[in-house]
């Protein structure tokens, strides 16, 4: 019997992860949760998230709550086994996490470095030579759960956040296909993060993204 998965994500990197999930024979993506459609550009065109586009192309149920905590009953009725998330854009409350056997997050840094919503941007801003992807257990505290597996990626001198996002997407897709089934089965165990090495990459605002 296939594991029933609900996927939470919003931007392009998350859409890439969803595409990889759909290639794994041992799971069934029964729904995606993504941010509501937003008005984009000067003409204010109402635009779906990249994750919603992929979901619609594959006839997957789409849920778009303003606050994820408001759809507890809808999630419960889907009888999911596991949640997988990547760059969803909302804090997932405990009452949602409790509906799953386990919740796995695809995080764009080598945890415990750069917990938070802008790890890829911070790695560029701080001139890091390497970054990577961490597959980790979601808990109530932000990006603080056990880490199952990590892989590094080199940051080239000419990389910007856009090019690094593309590399991270490719790496995340590969890792999901390579490791997720083993994590869900318990074959790969999580390891606690070293709290003495924690740094944060909080969501950036427009003013911070201006080039000096």
Coordinates of C-alpha atoms in Angstrom, one line a residue:
X1 CA 0.0 0.0 0.0
X2 CA 1.3 3.4 -0.9
X3 CA 2.0 6.1 1.7
X4 CA -0.5 8.9 1.5
X5 CA 1.4 12.3 1.3
X6 CA 0.2 15.8 1.6
X7 CA 2.8 18.3 0.2
X8 CA 3.1 21.9 1.3
X9 CA 5.0 24.4 -0.8
X10 CA 4.7 27.5 -2.9
X11 CA 7.6 28.8 -5.2
X12 CA 9.5 27.2 -8.0
X13 CA 11.9 25.2 -5.8
X14 CA 8.9 23.6 -4.1
X15 CA 7.3 22.8 -7.5
X16 CA 10.4 20.9 -8.4
X17 CA 10.2 18.9 -5.2
X18 CA 6.6 18.1 -5.9
X19 CA 7.5 16.9 -9.4
X20 CA 10.0 14.5 -7.8
X21 CA 7.5 13.2 -5.3
X22 CA 5.2 12.3 -8.2
X23 CA 7.9 10.0 -9.6
X24 CA 8.2 7.9 -6.4
X25 CA 6.1 4.7 -6.8
X26 CA 5.7 4.0 -3.1
X27 CA 3.8 7.2 -2.3
X28 CA 0.6 8.9 -3.4
X29 CA 0.3 12.7 -3.2
X30 CA -3.3 13.1 -2.1
X31 CA -3.3 16.9 -1.9
X32 CA -1.1 20.0 -1.9
X33 CA -1.3 23.0 0.4
X34 CA 0.0 26.2 -1.1
X35 CA -0.4 29.9 -0.7
X36 CA -3.5 31.6 -2.1
X37 CA -3.3 33.1 -5.6
X38 CA -1.7 36.5 -5.6
X39 CA -1.9 39.6 -7.8
X40 CA 1.4 39.9 -9.7
X41 CA 3.1 42.6 -11.8
X42 CA 2.0 46.1 -12.8
X43 CA -1.2 44.8 -14.3
X44 CA -2.1 43.0 -11.0
X45 CA -2.8 39.6 -12.7
X46 CA -4.1 37.0 -10.3
X47 CA -1.5 34.3 -10.5
X48 CA -1.3 30.8 -9.0
X49 CA 1.8 29.6 -7.2
X50 CA 4.1 27.3 -9.2
X51 CA 3.1 24.4 -6.9
X52 CA -0.5 24.9 -7.7
X53 CA 0.3 24.8 -11.4
X54 CA 2.1 21.5 -11.1
X55 CA -0.8 20.1 -8.9
X56 CA -3.4 21.2 -11.4
X57 CA -1.4 19.6 -14.3
X58 CA -1.5 16.3 -12.3
X59 CA -5.1 16.5 -11.1
X60 CA -4.1 16.8 -7.4
X61 CA -6.4 18.4 -4.9
X62 CA -5.3 21.9 -4.0
X63 CA -5.9 23.6 -0.7
X64 CA -5.1 27.4 -0.4
X65 CA -5.9 28.6 3.1
X66 CA -4.8 32.0 4.3
X67 CA -3.9 30.3 7.5
X68 CA -3.1 26.6 7.4
X69 CA -4.4 26.1 10.9
X70 CA -8.0 26.6 9.6
X71 CA -8.1 23.4 7.6
X72 CA -7.4 20.9 10.3
X73 CA -10.7 19.0 9.5
X74 CA -10.0 18.9 5.7
X75 CA -6.5 17.5 6.2
X76 CA -7.8 14.9 8.7
X77 CA -10.5 13.7 6.3
X78 CA -7.8 13.0 3.7
X79 CA -6.4 10.3 6.0
X80 CA -2.7 11.2 5.2
X81 CA 0.3 9.3 6.5
X82 CA 3.0 11.8 6.0
X83 CA 3.6 15.5 5.2
X84 CA 6.4 16.8 3.0
X85 CA 7.1 20.5 2.9
X86 CA 9.4 22.9 1.0
X87 CA 9.3 26.7 1.2
X88 CA 5.6 26.8 2.0
X89 CA 5.7 30.3 3.5
X90 CA 3.6 29.7 6.7
X91 CA 4.4 28.4 10.1
X92 CA 2.7 25.0 10.4
X93 CA 1.1 24.7 13.9
X94 CA 1.3 21.6 16.1
X95 CA -2.4 20.7 15.6
X96 CA -1.6 20.1 11.9
X97 CA 1.7 18.3 12.5
X98 CA -0.1 16.0 14.9
X99 CA -2.3 14.7 12.0
X100 CA 0.7 12.9 10.5
X101 CA 3.0 10.0 11.4
X102 CA 5.9 12.2 10.5
X103 CA 6.5 15.6 8.7
X104 CA 9.6 16.0 6.5
X105 CA 10.9 19.4 5.5
X106 CA 13.3 20.1 2.6
X107 CA 15.4 23.0 3.9
X108 CA 17.9 25.0 1.8
X109 CA 20.9 25.1 4.1
X110 CA 23.2 22.8 6.1
X111 CA 21.4 22.9 9.4
X112 CA 21.9 24.1 12.1
X113 CA 23.2 27.0 10.0
X114 CA 20.5 29.4 8.6
X115 CA 17.3 28.3 10.2
X116 CA 14.5 30.4 8.7
X117 CA 12.9 31.5 5.5
X118 CA 15.9 33.0 3.5
X119 CA 18.8 30.5 3.8
X120 CA 19.7 30.6 0.2
X121 CA 19.8 34.4 0.1
X122 CA 21.8 34.6 3.3
X123 CA 24.4 32.2 1.9
X124 CA 25.0 34.5 -1.1
X125 CA 24.9 37.6 1.0
X126 CA 27.5 36.3 3.4
X127 CA 29.9 35.0 0.7
X128 CA 29.7 31.3 1.7
X129 CA 31.6 28.8 -0.4
X130 CA 29.3 25.9 0.2
X131 CA 25.6 25.4 1.0
X132 CA 23.3 22.4 0.7
X133 CA 20.0 20.7 1.4
X134 CA 18.9 19.2 4.7
X135 CA 16.0 16.7 4.9
X136 CA 14.7 17.2 8.5
X137 CA 11.9 16.4 10.8
X138 CA 9.4 19.2 11.3
X139 CA 8.6 20.2 14.9
X140 CA 6.9 23.2 16.4
X141 CA 10.2 25.2 16.8
X142 CA 11.4 26.7 13.5
X143 CA 13.8 24.4 11.6
X144 CA 14.9 22.8 14.8
X145 CA 14.0 19.2 14.3
X146 CA 16.3 16.2 13.8
X147 CA 18.2 16.1 10.5
X148 CA 18.0 12.9 8.5
X149 CA 20.5 13.6 5.7
X150 CA 22.4 16.5 4.2
X151 CA 24.3 17.0 0.9
X152 CA 26.5 19.9 0.1
X153 CA 26.6 22.1 -3.0
X154 CA 29.5 24.4 -4.0
X155 CA 28.7 28.1 -4.4
X156 CA 30.6 29.5 -7.4
X157 CA 31.9 33.1 -7.5
X158 CA 29.4 34.0 -10.2
X159 CA 26.3 32.5 -8.4
X160 CA 23.5 34.7 -7.3
X161 CA 20.4 33.7 -5.4
X162 CA 18.6 32.9 -8.7
X163 CA 21.3 30.5 -10.0
X164 CA 21.7 28.9 -6.5
X165 CA 17.9 28.3 -6.3
X166 CA 18.1 26.3 -9.5
X167 CA 21.0 24.3 -8.2
X168 CA 19.2 23.7 -4.9
X169 CA 16.1 22.6 -6.7
X170 CA 18.0 20.0 -8.6
X171 CA 19.8 18.8 -5.5
X172 CA 16.6 18.6 -3.5
X173 CA 14.9 16.6 -6.2
X174 CA 17.7 14.1 -6.3
X175 CA 17.7 13.8 -2.5
X176 CA 13.9 13.3 -2.3
X177 CA 14.1 10.4 -4.8
X178 CA 17.1 8.9 -3.1
X179 CA 16.2 9.2 0.6
X180 CA 12.6 9.9 1.2
X181 CA 11.3 6.3 1.2
X182 CA 14.1 5.2 3.6
X183 CA 13.2 8.1 5.9
X184 CA 9.5 7.3 5.9
X185 CA 10.2 3.6 6.6
X186 CA 12.5 4.4 9.5
X187 CA 15.6 3.0 7.8
X188 CA 17.3 6.4 8.0
X189 CA 17.2 7.9 11.5
X190 CA 17.3 11.5 12.4
X191 CA 20.1 13.1 14.4
X192 CA 19.7 16.1 16.8
X193 CA 21.1 19.4 15.7
X194 CA 24.0 21.0 17.5
X195 CA 22.3 23.9 19.2
X196 CA 25.6 25.7 19.9
X197 CA 26.0 26.1 16.1
X198 CA 22.6 27.6 15.3
X199 CA 22.3 30.7 13.1
X200 CA 19.2 32.2 11.6
X201 CA 18.1 33.5 8.1
X202 CA 14.9 35.3 8.7
X203 CA 12.7 36.3 5.8
X204 CA 14.1 39.3 4.0
X205 CA 12.2 42.4 3.2
X206 CA 12.5 44.4 0.0
X207 CA 14.8 47.1 1.5
X208 CA 17.3 44.4 2.6
X209 CA 17.5 43.0 -1.0
X210 CA 18.9 46.2 -2.5
X211 CA 22.5 46.0 -3.7
X212 CA 25.0 48.1 -1.7

